[in-house]
Amino acid sequence: PVAMKDVVVFDVDDTVLDSFPAMQELDFGQIPKLMPDYIEKANGPALPHVHALYSKLLERGYEVVFITSRSEAFREATELNLKKVGYDKFSKLIMRQPDELLWTVYKYKSTARRKLVELEGFNVVACLGDQWADITGEHAGLGVKVPNLLSYFC
């Protein structure tokens, strides 16, 4: 049996990385074809209040896992961006695999957390995200909704 490890799960976009500047450049017209360009640039700034919490959690011995709806194709750029803005210590970065791209965010993130718990021995104590699907469902622990006024009603 695998030993239980207390972990906090973070979403990436608009939770740890701020896409507001990129949306502003697009005059708030989030055009799906342009989002890969934003991701590949790996210049998303950190949200300071979330980064401060991340640092405190690491100090207290929690492990951190990122679960993002980004496709596996963007792993290199996502890891680079996270590390550039100070998210350089984490246990895992989980990204959508090709067979998961059509799943709802809720199904994808719940399934990813279930695998963390049942297959890898993690104990999810909390999830942080800007969307309800990031923080609800199986093995979510304490759900912490990060304010995102651009998607307030989502």
CSV table of C-alpha atoms in Angstrom, one decimal:
chain,number,residue,atom,x,y,z
A,1,PRO,CA,0.0,0.0,0.0
A,2,VAL,CA,1.1,3.5,-0.8
A,3,ALA,CA,1.4,6.0,2.1
A,4,MET,CA,-1.1,8.8,2.1
A,5,LYS,CA,0.4,12.2,1.1
A,6,ASP,CA,-1.6,15.4,1.9
A,7,VAL,CA,-1.9,17.4,-1.3
A,8,VAL,CA,-3.6,20.6,-2.4
A,9,VAL,CA,-4.7,20.7,-6.0
A,10,PHE,CA,-4.5,23.9,-8.0
A,11,ASP,CA,-6.1,24.8,-11.3
A,12,VAL,CA,-3.7,26.7,-13.6
A,13,ASP,CA,-5.5,29.3,-15.8
A,14,ASP,CA,-7.0,32.2,-13.9
A,15,THR,CA,-6.1,30.5,-10.6
A,16,VAL,CA,-2.3,30.5,-10.5
A,17,LEU,CA,-1.6,32.1,-13.8
A,18,ASP,CA,-3.5,35.3,-14.7
A,19,SER,CA,-4.8,35.4,-18.3
A,20,PHE,CA,-6.3,38.9,-17.8
A,21,PRO,CA,-3.4,40.7,-19.6
A,22,ALA,CA,-3.7,38.4,-22.6
A,23,MET,CA,-7.5,38.9,-22.7
A,24,GLN,CA,-6.9,42.6,-22.5
A,25,GLU,CA,-4.6,42.4,-25.5
A,26,LEU,CA,-7.4,40.7,-27.4
A,27,ASP,CA,-9.9,43.4,-26.3
A,28,PHE,CA,-11.6,40.8,-24.2
A,29,GLY,CA,-12.5,38.7,-27.2
A,30,GLN,CA,-11.1,35.4,-26.1
A,31,ILE,CA,-10.8,33.7,-29.5
A,32,PRO,CA,-10.0,30.0,-29.1
A,33,LYS,CA,-7.6,30.0,-32.1
A,34,LEU,CA,-5.4,32.6,-30.3
A,35,MET,CA,-5.3,30.9,-26.9
A,36,PRO,CA,-2.6,28.4,-28.0
A,37,ASP,CA,-0.4,31.4,-28.9
A,38,TYR,CA,-0.9,32.8,-25.4
A,39,ILE,CA,0.0,29.5,-23.8
A,40,GLU,CA,3.1,29.0,-26.0
A,41,LYS,CA,4.4,32.4,-25.0
A,42,ALA,CA,4.6,31.2,-21.4
A,43,ASN,CA,4.3,34.8,-20.1
A,44,GLY,CA,1.2,34.5,-17.9
A,45,PRO,CA,1.9,36.3,-14.6
A,46,ALA,CA,1.3,34.7,-11.3
A,47,LEU,CA,-1.7,35.8,-9.2
A,48,PRO,CA,0.1,37.2,-6.1
A,49,HIS,CA,-2.4,36.1,-3.5
A,50,VAL,CA,-2.6,32.5,-4.8
A,51,HIS,CA,1.2,32.4,-5.0
A,52,ALA,CA,1.5,33.5,-1.4
A,53,LEU,CA,-0.9,30.7,-0.3
A,54,TYR,CA,1.1,28.2,-2.4
A,55,SER,CA,4.3,29.2,-0.6
A,56,LYS,CA,2.7,28.9,2.8
A,57,LEU,CA,1.3,25.4,2.0
A,58,LEU,CA,4.8,24.2,0.9
A,59,GLU,CA,6.3,25.6,4.1
A,60,ARG,CA,3.8,23.6,6.1
A,61,GLY,CA,4.6,20.4,4.3
A,62,TYR,CA,1.8,20.0,1.9
A,63,GLU,CA,2.4,18.7,-1.6
A,64,VAL,CA,1.1,20.6,-4.6
A,65,VAL,CA,-0.5,19.1,-7.7
A,66,PHE,CA,-1.6,21.2,-10.7
A,67,ILE,CA,-4.6,19.9,-12.7
A,68,THR,CA,-5.2,21.9,-15.8
A,69,SER,CA,-7.7,21.6,-18.7
A,70,ARG,CA,-4.8,22.4,-21.0
A,71,SER,CA,-3.9,19.7,-23.5
A,72,GLU,CA,-0.8,17.6,-23.0
A,73,ALA,CA,0.6,19.2,-26.1
A,74,PHE,CA,1.2,22.4,-24.0
A,75,ARG,CA,3.2,20.7,-21.2
A,76,GLU,CA,6.6,22.3,-22.0
A,77,ALA,CA,5.2,25.8,-22.2
A,78,THR,CA,3.0,25.3,-19.1
A,79,GLU,CA,5.9,24.0,-17.0
A,80,LEU,CA,8.1,26.8,-18.2
A,81,ASN,CA,5.5,29.5,-17.3
A,82,LEU,CA,4.8,28.0,-13.9
A,83,LYS,CA,8.5,27.9,-13.1
A,84,LYS,CA,9.2,31.4,-14.4
A,85,VAL,CA,6.7,32.9,-12.0
A,86,GLY,CA,7.8,30.9,-8.9
A,87,TYR,CA,5.7,27.7,-9.0
A,88,ASP,CA,8.8,25.6,-9.1
A,89,LYS,CA,8.0,23.0,-6.5
A,90,PHE,CA,5.1,20.6,-7.3
A,91,SER,CA,4.6,16.8,-7.2
A,92,LYS,CA,2.7,16.6,-10.5
A,93,LEU,CA,1.3,18.6,-13.4
A,94,ILE,CA,-1.7,16.7,-14.8
A,95,MET,CA,-2.9,17.7,-18.3
A,96,ARG,CA,-5.6,16.5,-20.6
A,97,GLN,CA,-4.7,13.5,-22.7
A,98,PRO,CA,-6.1,13.1,-26.2
A,99,ASP,CA,-8.9,10.8,-25.1
A,100,GLU,CA,-10.0,13.3,-22.5
A,101,LEU,CA,-10.3,16.4,-24.7
A,102,LEU,CA,-14.0,16.0,-25.2
A,103,TRP,CA,-14.8,15.3,-21.5
A,104,THR,CA,-16.5,18.0,-19.4
A,105,VAL,CA,-14.1,19.8,-17.1
A,106,TYR,CA,-16.0,18.4,-14.1
A,107,LYS,CA,-15.6,14.8,-15.4
A,108,TYR,CA,-11.9,15.3,-16.3
A,109,LYS,CA,-10.9,16.9,-13.0
A,110,SER,CA,-12.9,14.5,-10.8
A,111,THR,CA,-11.4,11.6,-12.6
A,112,ALA,CA,-7.8,13.0,-12.3
A,113,ARG,CA,-8.3,13.5,-8.5
A,114,ARG,CA,-9.8,10.0,-8.1
A,115,LYS,CA,-6.6,8.6,-9.8
A,116,LEU,CA,-4.4,10.7,-7.4
A,117,VAL,CA,-6.2,9.2,-4.4
A,118,GLU,CA,-6.9,5.6,-5.5
A,119,LEU,CA,-3.9,4.9,-7.6
A,120,GLU,CA,-1.2,7.1,-6.2
A,121,GLY,CA,-2.0,7.4,-2.5
A,122,PHE,CA,-2.6,11.1,-2.3
A,123,ASN,CA,-5.0,12.6,0.2
A,124,VAL,CA,-6.6,15.7,-1.4
A,125,VAL,CA,-7.2,18.1,1.4
A,126,ALA,CA,-8.2,21.1,-0.8
A,127,CYS,CA,-8.7,22.3,-4.3
A,128,LEU,CA,-8.3,25.9,-5.6
A,129,GLY,CA,-9.8,27.1,-8.8
A,130,ASP,CA,-11.7,29.9,-10.5
A,131,GLN,CA,-14.5,27.6,-11.8
A,132,TRP,CA,-16.8,25.4,-9.8
A,133,ALA,CA,-15.7,22.3,-11.8
A,134,ASP,CA,-12.2,22.9,-10.4
A,135,ILE,CA,-13.3,22.5,-6.8
A,136,THR,CA,-16.3,20.1,-6.8
A,137,GLY,CA,-16.8,16.4,-7.4
A,138,GLU,CA,-14.9,13.4,-6.3
A,139,HIS,CA,-12.0,13.8,-3.9
A,140,ALA,CA,-12.1,17.6,-3.9
A,141,GLY,CA,-11.5,18.2,-0.2
A,142,LEU,CA,-12.1,21.8,0.9
A,143,GLY,CA,-13.1,23.7,-2.3
A,144,VAL,CA,-11.6,27.2,-2.5
A,145,LYS,CA,-13.1,29.4,-5.3
A,146,VAL,CA,-10.6,32.0,-6.5
A,147,PRO,CA,-12.5,35.1,-7.7
A,148,ASN,CA,-12.5,35.7,-11.4
A,149,LEU,CA,-14.8,38.5,-12.4
A,150,LEU,CA,-14.4,37.7,-16.1
A,151,SER,CA,-16.2,34.4,-15.5
A,152,TYR,CA,-18.2,35.4,-12.4
A,153,PHE,CA,-21.3,33.4,-13.3
A,154,CYS,CA,-19.5,30.2,-14.4
